[in-house]
Amino acid sequence: MNDCLRAVRTALEAGRDLVLATIVSSSGSTPRGAGAMMAVRPDGSIEGTVGGGLLEARAMRAARELFARGPAAACVQRHELDNDLAAKADMVCGGRVTVLLERLGPADAPAFAALDDALRRGRRATLLTALEGPAEGALRATARAALAPGQQPPSWPGHDPAALAGARDTAQNTGRPGLLPVPGGLLAALPLAPQPAVFIFGAGHVSRPTAQVARIAGFRTVVLDDRTEFANRERFPDADAVLVPPSMDRALDGLEVGEADSLVIVTRGHLHDKTVLAAALQTPARYVGMIGSSRKRDAVYAALRDEGVPDAAIARCHCPIGLSIGARTPEEIAVSIVAELVQCRAAAEGGK
């Protein structure tokens, strides 16, 4: 979903129109759940998916109609998928899906830029859209805004700011989109949460492909190095953030590391690895990994023990880092690292 939003932002800031299809509710067995998105360009090409098959075909047909209707056009599709229709949609059994489709243009760029910026910084946000018209007919978007938790809602004609804040809070607390009836139309609330982060300490030859593969695998990527010639946008154009701390000793200062986040230590030397690892082991991160041989690992661990770091904390570190797949090149090592991140993520989510 975050990749789709980023593509939407890029298109809108470049002055291009598109139609955004969002699943606002689903029940039963459906290809994709609430919150799934697909952007449709005027030429029919897409970014993201609402499930493929029949659902996608219907959404693309509706998108063509919205392009024909003009700016700010919108509609709601409600799909009742019986067993026959479900088979055409490559589903095991039927379900119900409600899809909101909206034509977007350059005027919507600020709202989507605010969403993307919030997600890159690891912040939650909710997209609110005021829709005018009958719930089962042709709609028109009259206002749109991205709201962070606690942020003052906008002043929209005909809309109570307290009601806007309430819709935002309900969507954010439940994690589910909402399509609420209001006088004269609907209010759409789409909550968004950042992906778990991978903080990559060191911006050398292994870091670049690791950041690329981690992003493809659905992680928010943050690269940190105290050398500006390495930690820069030219080397990491797709990273969510590239940070330059005053020194690697202070690389974790001010970082908000959550329980679902991962820390990958691939600095330029043993001393930096040790100092970063010592700080990393004090965070609640799900995964802490350090590159290096068994001999390097033993030396770093011994130094940490001498400084009073308990064995139970040291045991959290994955070293040598990555799954054992015989990796040799930086790209292969990146694949092995991210494979281990995915394995840890799957184990944690499977226990929920």
mmCIF file of C-alpha atoms in Angstrom:
data_model
loop_
_atom_site.group_PDB
_atom_site.id
_atom_site.type_symbol
_atom_site.label_atom_id
_atom_site.label_comp_id
_atom_site.label_asym_id
_atom_site.label_seq_id
_atom_site.Cartn_x
_atom_site.Cartn_y
_atom_site.Cartn_z
ATOM 1 C CA MET A 1 0.000 0.000 0.000
ATOM 2 C CA ASN A 2 2.817 2.405 0.852
ATOM 3 C CA ASP A 3 4.438 1.841 -2.554
ATOM 4 C CA CYS A 4 1.115 2.616 -4.234
ATOM 5 C CA LEU A 5 0.793 5.835 -2.241
ATOM 6 C CA ARG A 6 4.295 6.851 -3.233
ATOM 7 C CA ALA A 7 3.458 6.277 -6.893
ATOM 8 C CA VAL A 8 0.309 8.377 -6.459
ATOM 9 C CA ARG A 9 2.302 11.209 -4.902
ATOM 10 C CA THR A 10 4.880 11.129 -7.701
ATOM 11 C CA ALA A 11 2.189 11.259 -10.387
ATOM 12 C CA LEU A 12 0.231 14.079 -8.757
ATOM 13 C CA GLU A 13 3.334 16.192 -8.144
ATOM 14 C CA ALA A 14 4.234 15.711 -11.813
ATOM 15 C CA GLY A 15 0.842 17.161 -12.786
ATOM 16 C CA ARG A 16 -0.768 13.898 -13.862
ATOM 17 C CA ASP A 17 -4.281 12.664 -13.064
ATOM 18 C CA LEU A 18 -5.155 9.138 -11.967
ATOM 19 C CA VAL A 19 -7.914 7.177 -10.287
ATOM 20 C CA LEU A 20 -7.318 5.628 -6.876
ATOM 21 C CA ALA A 21 -9.331 2.511 -5.980
ATOM 22 C CA THR A 22 -9.383 1.609 -2.275
ATOM 23 C CA ILE A 23 -11.100 -1.320 -0.568
ATOM 24 C CA VAL A 24 -12.944 0.345 2.302
ATOM 25 C CA SER A 25 -14.583 -2.829 3.654
ATOM 26 C CA SER A 26 -14.527 -6.563 3.026
ATOM 27 C CA SER A 27 -16.000 -9.679 4.549
ATOM 28 C CA GLY A 28 -15.820 -13.361 3.782
ATOM 29 C CA SER A 29 -13.081 -14.748 1.552
ATOM 30 C CA THR A 30 -11.811 -11.928 -0.648
ATOM 31 C CA PRO A 31 -8.580 -11.536 -2.624
ATOM 32 C CA ARG A 32 -7.501 -8.430 -0.672
ATOM 33 C CA GLY A 33 -8.652 -6.915 2.574
ATOM 34 C CA ALA A 34 -9.735 -3.428 3.600
ATOM 35 C CA GLY A 35 -7.105 -0.805 2.870
ATOM 36 C CA ALA A 36 -5.762 -2.414 -0.309
ATOM 37 C CA MET A 37 -5.172 0.141 -3.061
ATOM 38 C CA MET A 38 -4.751 0.342 -6.806
ATOM 39 C CA ALA A 39 -3.901 3.438 -8.831
ATOM 40 C CA VAL A 40 -5.154 3.510 -12.436
ATOM 41 C CA ARG A 41 -3.527 5.836 -14.969
ATOM 42 C CA PRO A 42 -5.380 7.285 -17.977
ATOM 43 C CA ASP A 43 -3.615 4.806 -20.273
ATOM 44 C CA GLY A 44 -4.995 1.889 -18.248
ATOM 45 C CA SER A 45 -1.733 0.921 -16.567
ATOM 46 C CA ILE A 46 -1.918 0.291 -12.826
ATOM 47 C CA GLU A 47 0.101 0.420 -9.609
ATOM 48 C CA GLY A 48 -0.919 -1.826 -6.719
ATOM 49 C CA THR A 49 -3.912 -4.177 -6.681
ATOM 50 C CA VAL A 50 -7.364 -4.637 -5.199
ATOM 51 C CA GLY A 51 -7.244 -8.375 -5.791
ATOM 52 C CA GLY A 52 -6.922 -9.087 -9.494
ATOM 53 C CA GLY A 53 -9.444 -10.909 -11.634
ATOM 54 C CA LEU A 54 -13.026 -9.752 -11.654
ATOM 55 C CA LEU A 55 -12.659 -7.082 -8.949
ATOM 56 C CA GLU A 56 -9.766 -5.458 -10.747
ATOM 57 C CA ALA A 57 -11.551 -5.528 -14.090
ATOM 58 C CA ARG A 58 -14.607 -3.839 -12.599
ATOM 59 C CA ALA A 59 -12.469 -1.210 -10.870
ATOM 60 C CA MET A 60 -10.611 -0.424 -14.087
ATOM 61 C CA ARG A 61 -13.885 -0.085 -15.988
ATOM 62 C CA ALA A 62 -15.170 2.313 -13.332
ATOM 63 C CA ALA A 63 -11.888 4.246 -13.522
ATOM 64 C CA ARG A 64 -12.420 4.849 -17.244
ATOM 65 C CA GLU A 65 -15.852 6.245 -16.448
ATOM 66 C CA LEU A 66 -14.421 8.589 -13.811
ATOM 67 C CA PHE A 67 -11.831 9.916 -16.255
ATOM 68 C CA ALA A 68 -14.705 10.662 -18.621
ATOM 69 C CA ARG A 69 -16.737 12.405 -15.922
ATOM 70 C CA GLY A 70 -14.052 14.934 -15.080
ATOM 71 C CA PRO A 71 -12.009 16.205 -12.103
ATOM 72 C CA ALA A 72 -12.889 15.124 -8.541
ATOM 73 C CA ALA A 73 -15.311 12.430 -9.769
ATOM 74 C CA ALA A 74 -15.843 9.498 -7.418
ATOM 75 C CA CYS A 75 -18.060 6.469 -6.907
ATOM 76 C CA VAL A 76 -18.566 3.503 -4.615
ATOM 77 C CA GLN A 77 -18.691 -0.077 -5.912
ATOM 78 C CA ARG A 78 -20.324 -2.769 -3.786
ATOM 79 C CA HIS A 79 -19.528 -6.336 -4.863
ATOM 80 C CA GLU A 80 -21.507 -9.399 -3.774
ATOM 81 C CA LEU A 81 -19.353 -12.328 -4.834
ATOM 82 C CA ASP A 82 -21.266 -15.590 -4.977
ATOM 83 C CA ASN A 83 -19.501 -18.877 -5.694
ATOM 84 C CA ASP A 84 -19.647 -18.446 -9.487
ATOM 85 C CA LEU A 85 -18.323 -14.906 -9.414
ATOM 86 C CA ALA A 86 -15.742 -15.864 -6.803
ATOM 87 C CA ALA A 87 -14.379 -18.555 -9.111
ATOM 88 C CA LYS A 88 -13.906 -15.956 -11.833
ATOM 89 C CA ALA A 89 -12.016 -13.817 -9.335
ATOM 90 C CA ASP A 90 -9.743 -16.745 -8.375
ATOM 91 C CA MET A 91 -11.298 -16.944 -4.907
ATOM 92 C CA VAL A 92 -12.023 -20.054 -2.890
ATOM 93 C CA CYS A 93 -15.441 -18.800 -1.804
ATOM 94 C CA GLY A 94 -17.547 -15.688 -1.983
ATOM 95 C CA GLY A 95 -17.529 -12.493 0.041
ATOM 96 C CA ARG A 96 -18.486 -8.825 0.069
ATOM 97 C CA VAL A 97 -16.220 -5.999 -0.992
ATOM 98 C CA THR A 98 -16.812 -2.246 -1.054
ATOM 99 C CA VAL A 99 -14.435 -0.187 -3.203
ATOM 100 C CA LEU A 100 -14.145 3.592 -3.236
ATOM 101 C CA LEU A 101 -12.862 5.049 -6.506
ATOM 102 C CA GLU A 102 -11.696 8.667 -6.739
ATOM 103 C CA ARG A 103 -10.247 10.675 -9.570
ATOM 104 C CA LEU A 104 -7.217 12.578 -8.291
ATOM 105 C CA GLY A 105 -5.391 15.531 -9.781
ATOM 106 C CA PRO A 106 -2.474 17.862 -8.961
ATOM 107 C CA ALA A 107 -4.619 19.734 -6.413
ATOM 108 C CA ASP A 108 -4.591 16.563 -4.295
ATOM 109 C CA ALA A 109 -0.781 16.384 -4.210
ATOM 110 C CA PRO A 110 -0.359 18.154 -0.820
ATOM 111 C CA ALA A 111 -2.535 15.622 1.009
ATOM 112 C CA PHE A 112 -0.704 12.647 -0.454
ATOM 113 C CA ALA A 113 2.680 14.284 0.121
ATOM 114 C CA ALA A 114 1.763 14.725 3.787
ATOM 115 C CA LEU A 115 0.761 11.052 3.989
ATOM 116 C CA ASP A 116 3.977 9.858 2.376
ATOM 117 C CA ASP A 117 6.131 12.123 4.541
ATOM 118 C CA ALA A 118 4.435 10.865 7.706
ATOM 119 C CA LEU A 119 4.965 7.228 6.756
ATOM 120 C CA ARG A 120 8.615 7.836 5.869
ATOM 121 C CA ARG A 121 9.119 9.332 9.333
ATOM 122 C CA GLY A 122 7.439 6.368 10.982
ATOM 123 C CA ARG A 123 4.270 8.302 11.857
ATOM 124 C CA ARG A 124 0.613 7.316 11.494
ATOM 125 C CA ALA A 125 -1.829 9.427 9.517
ATOM 126 C CA THR A 126 -5.407 9.261 8.259
ATOM 127 C CA LEU A 127 -6.642 10.484 4.887
ATOM 128 C CA LEU A 128 -10.047 12.158 5.168
ATOM 129 C CA THR A 129 -12.094 12.857 2.042
ATOM 130 C CA ALA A 130 -15.444 14.662 1.883
ATOM 131 C CA LEU A 131 -17.670 13.241 -0.858
ATOM 132 C CA GLU A 132 -20.774 15.014 -2.098
ATOM 133 C CA GLY A 133 -23.697 13.176 -3.688
ATOM 134 C CA PRO A 134 -25.843 10.059 -3.231
ATOM 135 C CA ALA A 135 -24.168 7.096 -1.556
ATOM 136 C CA GLU A 136 -25.135 4.768 -4.417
ATOM 137 C CA GLY A 137 -24.588 7.236 -7.266
ATOM 138 C CA ALA A 138 -22.148 9.672 -8.774
ATOM 139 C CA LEU A 139 -20.032 11.362 -6.114
ATOM 140 C CA ARG A 140 -17.675 14.309 -6.162
ATOM 141 C CA ALA A 141 -14.762 14.897 -3.796
ATOM 142 C CA THR A 142 -15.033 18.374 -2.287
ATOM 143 C CA ALA A 143 -12.171 18.334 0.236
ATOM 144 C CA ARG A 144 -9.250 16.152 1.222
ATOM 145 C CA ALA A 145 -6.697 16.268 4.050
ATOM 146 C CA ALA A 146 -4.142 14.081 5.802
ATOM 147 C CA LEU A 147 -4.412 14.217 9.598
ATOM 148 C CA ALA A 148 -1.940 12.961 12.181
ATOM 149 C CA PRO A 149 -3.211 11.729 15.554
ATOM 150 C CA GLY A 150 -4.146 14.723 17.668
ATOM 151 C CA GLN A 151 -3.838 17.195 14.795
ATOM 152 C CA GLN A 152 -6.473 19.915 14.557
ATOM 153 C CA PRO A 153 -8.994 18.948 11.831
ATOM 154 C CA PRO A 154 -9.615 21.314 8.918
ATOM 155 C CA SER A 155 -12.560 23.675 8.667
ATOM 156 C CA TRP A 156 -14.714 22.271 5.875
ATOM 157 C CA PRO A 157 -18.090 23.858 5.052
ATOM 158 C CA GLY A 158 -20.902 21.646 6.315
ATOM 159 C CA HIS A 159 -18.616 19.427 8.397
ATOM 160 C CA ASP A 160 -18.238 19.556 12.159
ATOM 161 C CA PRO A 161 -14.496 19.563 13.062
ATOM 162 C CA ALA A 162 -15.239 17.355 16.065
ATOM 163 C CA ALA A 163 -16.907 14.805 13.775
ATOM 164 C CA LEU A 164 -13.876 14.859 11.470
ATOM 165 C CA ALA A 165 -11.564 14.263 14.415
ATOM 166 C CA GLY A 166 -13.830 11.457 15.617
ATOM 167 C CA ALA A 167 -13.773 9.747 12.211
ATOM 168 C CA ARG A 168 -9.997 10.062 12.140
ATOM 169 C CA ASP A 169 -9.587 8.614 15.622
ATOM 170 C CA THR A 170 -11.998 5.724 15.039
ATOM 171 C CA ALA A 171 -10.263 4.724 11.818
ATOM 172 C CA GLN A 172 -6.813 5.003 13.393
ATOM 173 C CA ASN A 173 -7.767 3.066 16.531
ATOM 174 C CA THR A 174 -9.402 0.212 14.629
ATOM 175 C CA GLY A 175 -6.921 0.229 11.755
ATOM 176 C CA ARG A 176 -9.834 -0.096 9.324
ATOM 177 C CA PRO A 177 -11.084 2.372 6.697
ATOM 178 C CA GLY A 178 -14.490 3.924 7.144
ATOM 179 C CA LEU A 179 -17.131 5.240 4.753
ATOM 180 C CA LEU A 180 -19.514 7.259 6.881
ATOM 181 C CA PRO A 181 -22.818 8.844 5.811
ATOM 182 C CA VAL A 182 -22.932 12.605 6.430
ATOM 183 C CA PRO A 183 -25.442 15.258 5.347
ATOM 184 C CA GLY A 184 -25.248 15.551 1.576
ATOM 185 C CA GLY A 185 -22.815 12.707 1.000
ATOM 186 C CA LEU A 186 -20.114 10.536 2.583
ATOM 187 C CA LEU A 187 -16.942 10.945 4.598
ATOM 188 C CA ALA A 188 -14.127 8.523 3.779
ATOM 189 C CA ALA A 189 -11.465 7.845 6.403
ATOM 190 C CA LEU A 190 -8.397 5.809 5.431
ATOM 191 C CA PRO A 191 -5.936 5.090 8.277
ATOM 192 C CA LEU A 192 -2.321 4.429 7.404
ATOM 193 C CA ALA A 193 0.489 3.087 9.556
ATOM 194 C CA PRO A 194 4.199 2.959 8.721
ATOM 195 C CA GLN A 195 5.805 -0.320 7.824
ATOM 196 C CA PRO A 196 8.233 -1.833 10.359
ATOM 197 C CA ALA A 197 11.589 -0.133 9.980
ATOM 198 C CA VAL A 198 14.993 -1.556 9.155
ATOM 199 C CA PHE A 199 17.702 0.725 10.523
ATOM 200 C CA ILE A 200 20.901 0.032 8.581
ATOM 201 C CA PHE A 201 24.026 1.252 10.386
ATOM 202 C CA GLY A 202 26.755 1.820 7.833
ATOM 203 C CA ALA A 203 26.386 2.999 4.258
ATOM 204 C CA GLY A 204 29.012 0.871 2.533
ATOM 205 C CA HIS A 205 28.893 -1.685 -0.241
ATOM 206 C CA VAL A 206 26.608 -4.156 1.585
ATOM 207 C CA SER A 207 24.191 -1.470 2.764
ATOM 208 C CA ARG A 208 23.078 -0.337 -0.683
ATOM 209 C CA PRO A 209 21.591 -3.644 -1.880
ATOM 210 C CA THR A 210 20.333 -4.395 1.644
ATOM 211 C CA ALA A 211 18.319 -1.176 1.631
ATOM 212 C CA GLN A 212 16.959 -1.977 -1.830
ATOM 213 C CA VAL A 213 15.932 -5.556 -1.013
ATOM 214 C CA ALA A 214 14.473 -4.557 2.378
ATOM 215 C CA ARG A 215 12.261 -1.961 0.759
ATOM 216 C CA ILE A 216 11.033 -4.456 -1.851
ATOM 217 C CA ALA A 217 10.233 -6.858 0.994
ATOM 218 C CA GLY A 218 7.977 -4.283 2.645
ATOM 219 C CA PHE A 219 10.193 -2.613 5.247
ATOM 220 C CA ARG A 220 10.698 1.089 5.901
ATOM 221 C CA THR A 221 14.407 1.660 5.311
ATOM 222 C CA VAL A 222 16.568 4.098 7.270
ATOM 223 C CA VAL A 223 20.306 4.296 6.525
ATOM 224 C CA LEU A 224 22.757 5.850 9.002
ATOM 225 C CA ASP A 225 26.441 6.695 8.574
ATOM 226 C CA ASP A 226 28.598 9.581 9.807
ATOM 227 C CA ARG A 227 30.219 9.958 6.372
ATOM 228 C CA THR A 228 28.274 12.236 4.044
ATOM 229 C CA GLU A 229 30.152 10.896 1.031
ATOM 230 C CA PHE A 230 28.483 7.539 1.696
ATOM 231 C CA ALA A 231 25.210 8.483 3.421
ATOM 232 C CA ASN A 232 23.461 10.531 0.756
ATOM 233 C CA ARG A 233 20.470 10.431 -1.571
ATOM 234 C CA GLU A 234 22.585 9.716 -4.627
ATOM 235 C CA ARG A 235 23.626 6.367 -3.166
ATOM 236 C CA PHE A 236 20.285 5.584 -1.517
ATOM 237 C CA PRO A 237 17.584 7.196 -3.668
ATOM 238 C CA ASP A 238 14.800 4.841 -2.549
ATOM 239 C CA ALA A 239 15.514 4.783 1.190
ATOM 240 C CA ASP A 240 12.827 6.325 3.373
ATOM 241 C CA ALA A 241 15.483 8.283 5.246
ATOM 242 C CA VAL A 242 19.246 8.764 5.070
ATOM 243 C CA LEU A 243 20.666 10.130 8.319
ATOM 244 C CA VAL A 244 24.133 11.453 9.134
ATOM 245 C CA PRO A 245 24.796 11.309 12.904
ATOM 246 C CA PRO A 246 27.727 13.310 14.327
ATOM 247 C CA SER A 247 29.523 10.019 15.002
ATOM 248 C CA MET A 248 28.686 6.324 14.940
ATOM 249 C CA ASP A 249 28.952 6.362 18.746
ATOM 250 C CA ARG A 250 25.784 8.460 18.696
ATOM 251 C CA ALA A 251 24.056 6.760 15.769
ATOM 252 C CA LEU A 252 21.062 5.677 17.860
ATOM 253 C CA ASP A 253 20.604 9.015 19.617
ATOM 254 C CA GLY A 254 17.045 10.216 19.092
ATOM 255 C CA LEU A 255 15.941 7.176 17.081
ATOM 256 C CA GLU A 256 12.483 5.843 17.861
ATOM 257 C CA VAL A 257 12.963 2.084 17.660
ATOM 258 C CA GLY A 258 9.848 -0.028 18.130
ATOM 259 C CA GLU A 259 9.283 -3.675 18.949
ATOM 260 C CA ALA A 260 8.569 -4.532 15.299
ATOM 261 C CA ASP A 261 11.723 -2.818 13.981
ATOM 262 C CA SER A 262 15.059 -4.336 12.960
ATOM 263 C CA LEU A 263 18.631 -3.121 13.392
ATOM 264 C CA VAL A 264 21.258 -4.197 10.856
ATOM 265 C CA ILE A 265 24.867 -3.389 11.776
ATOM 266 C CA VAL A 266 27.201 -3.243 8.784
ATOM 267 C CA THR A 267 29.603 -0.447 9.729
ATOM 268 C CA ARG A 268 33.128 0.022 8.470
ATOM 269 C CA GLY A 269 34.984 -1.476 11.450
ATOM 270 C CA HIS A 270 34.953 -3.610 14.588
ATOM 271 C CA LEU A 271 34.986 -0.623 16.953
ATOM 272 C CA HIS A 272 31.934 0.964 15.353
ATOM 273 C CA ASP A 273 30.180 -2.400 15.268
ATOM 274 C CA LYS A 274 30.740 -2.821 18.997
ATOM 275 C CA THR A 275 29.520 0.640 19.986
ATOM 276 C CA VAL A 276 26.446 0.414 17.769
ATOM 277 C CA LEU A 277 25.674 -3.107 18.990
ATOM 278 C CA ALA A 278 25.959 -2.043 22.635
ATOM 279 C CA ALA A 279 23.331 0.651 22.034
ATOM 280 C CA ALA A 280 21.198 -1.593 19.807
ATOM 281 C CA LEU A 281 20.880 -4.224 22.543
ATOM 282 C CA GLN A 282 19.212 -1.625 24.776
ATOM 283 C CA THR A 283 16.346 -1.132 22.322
ATOM 284 C CA PRO A 284 13.170 -3.254 22.092
ATOM 285 C CA ALA A 285 13.892 -4.093 18.421
ATOM 286 C CA ARG A 286 12.597 -7.430 17.173
ATOM 287 C CA TYR A 287 15.839 -8.144 15.334
ATOM 288 C CA VAL A 288 19.453 -7.111 15.920
ATOM 289 C CA GLY A 289 22.054 -8.428 13.488
ATOM 290 C CA MET A 290 25.755 -7.734 12.963
ATOM 291 C CA ILE A 291 27.837 -8.641 9.930
ATOM 292 C CA GLY A 292 31.133 -10.427 10.402
ATOM 293 C CA SER A 293 32.922 -13.699 10.887
ATOM 294 C CA SER A 294 32.680 -15.890 13.966
ATOM 295 C CA ARG A 295 36.109 -14.648 15.084
ATOM 296 C CA LYS A 296 35.002 -11.013 14.840
ATOM 297 C CA ARG A 297 31.777 -11.855 16.643
ATOM 298 C CA ASP A 298 33.625 -13.504 19.520
ATOM 299 C CA ALA A 299 35.950 -10.517 19.883
ATOM 300 C CA VAL A 300 33.073 -8.021 19.934
ATOM 301 C CA TYR A 301 31.067 -10.131 22.375
ATOM 302 C CA ALA A 302 34.086 -10.457 24.699
ATOM 303 C CA ALA A 303 34.559 -6.680 24.690
ATOM 304 C CA LEU A 304 30.870 -6.168 25.514
ATOM 305 C CA ARG A 305 31.083 -8.629 28.409
ATOM 306 C CA ASP A 306 34.084 -6.740 29.748
ATOM 307 C CA GLU A 307 31.881 -3.621 29.736
ATOM 308 C CA GLY A 308 29.200 -5.410 31.749
ATOM 309 C CA VAL A 309 26.725 -6.325 29.002
ATOM 310 C CA PRO A 310 24.950 -9.504 30.168
ATOM 311 C CA ASP A 311 25.019 -12.679 28.092
ATOM 312 C CA ALA A 312 21.215 -12.661 27.830
ATOM 313 C CA ALA A 313 21.365 -9.337 25.991
ATOM 314 C CA ILE A 314 24.248 -10.417 23.742
ATOM 315 C CA ALA A 315 22.318 -13.567 22.810
ATOM 316 C CA ARG A 316 19.751 -11.363 21.017
ATOM 317 C CA CYS A 317 22.282 -10.578 18.287
ATOM 318 C CA HIS A 318 22.221 -12.529 15.023
ATOM 319 C CA CYS A 319 25.856 -12.959 13.999
ATOM 320 C CA PRO A 320 27.055 -13.944 11.466
ATOM 321 C CA ILE A 321 24.126 -12.053 10.017
ATOM 322 C CA GLY A 322 21.634 -13.485 7.533
ATOM 323 C CA LEU A 323 20.455 -16.937 6.571
ATOM 324 C CA SER A 324 23.120 -19.401 5.502
ATOM 325 C CA ILE A 325 22.707 -19.549 1.717
ATOM 326 C CA GLY A 326 26.356 -19.448 0.664
ATOM 327 C CA ALA A 327 26.224 -15.710 -0.071
ATOM 328 C CA ARG A 328 29.431 -14.077 -1.320
ATOM 329 C CA THR A 329 28.679 -10.848 -3.184
ATOM 330 C CA PRO A 330 27.140 -7.759 -1.524
ATOM 331 C CA GLU A 331 23.899 -8.451 -3.367
ATOM 332 C CA GLU A 332 23.796 -12.076 -2.227
ATOM 333 C CA ILE A 333 24.585 -11.034 1.337
ATOM 334 C CA ALA A 334 21.732 -8.508 1.146
ATOM 335 C CA VAL A 335 19.337 -11.270 0.106
ATOM 336 C CA SER A 336 20.462 -13.447 3.029
ATOM 337 C CA ILE A 337 20.048 -10.567 5.511
ATOM 338 C CA VAL A 338 16.573 -9.617 4.346
ATOM 339 C CA ALA A 339 15.544 -13.271 4.203
ATOM 340 C CA GLU A 340 16.355 -13.485 7.911
ATOM 341 C CA LEU A 341 14.391 -10.300 8.561
ATOM 342 C CA VAL A 342 11.382 -11.768 6.757
ATOM 343 C CA GLN A 343 11.755 -15.012 8.712
ATOM 344 C CA CYS A 344 11.730 -13.149 12.027
ATOM 345 C CA ARG A 345 8.784 -11.002 10.929
ATOM 346 C CA ALA A 346 6.789 -14.049 9.874
ATOM 347 C CA ALA A 347 7.532 -15.848 13.156
ATOM 348 C CA ALA A 348 6.399 -12.830 15.182
ATOM 349 C CA GLU A 349 3.233 -12.267 13.142
ATOM 350 C CA GLY A 350 2.392 -15.944 13.160
ATOM 351 C CA GLY A 351 2.287 -15.848 16.928
ATOM 352 C CA LYS A 352 -0.366 -13.129 17.034
#
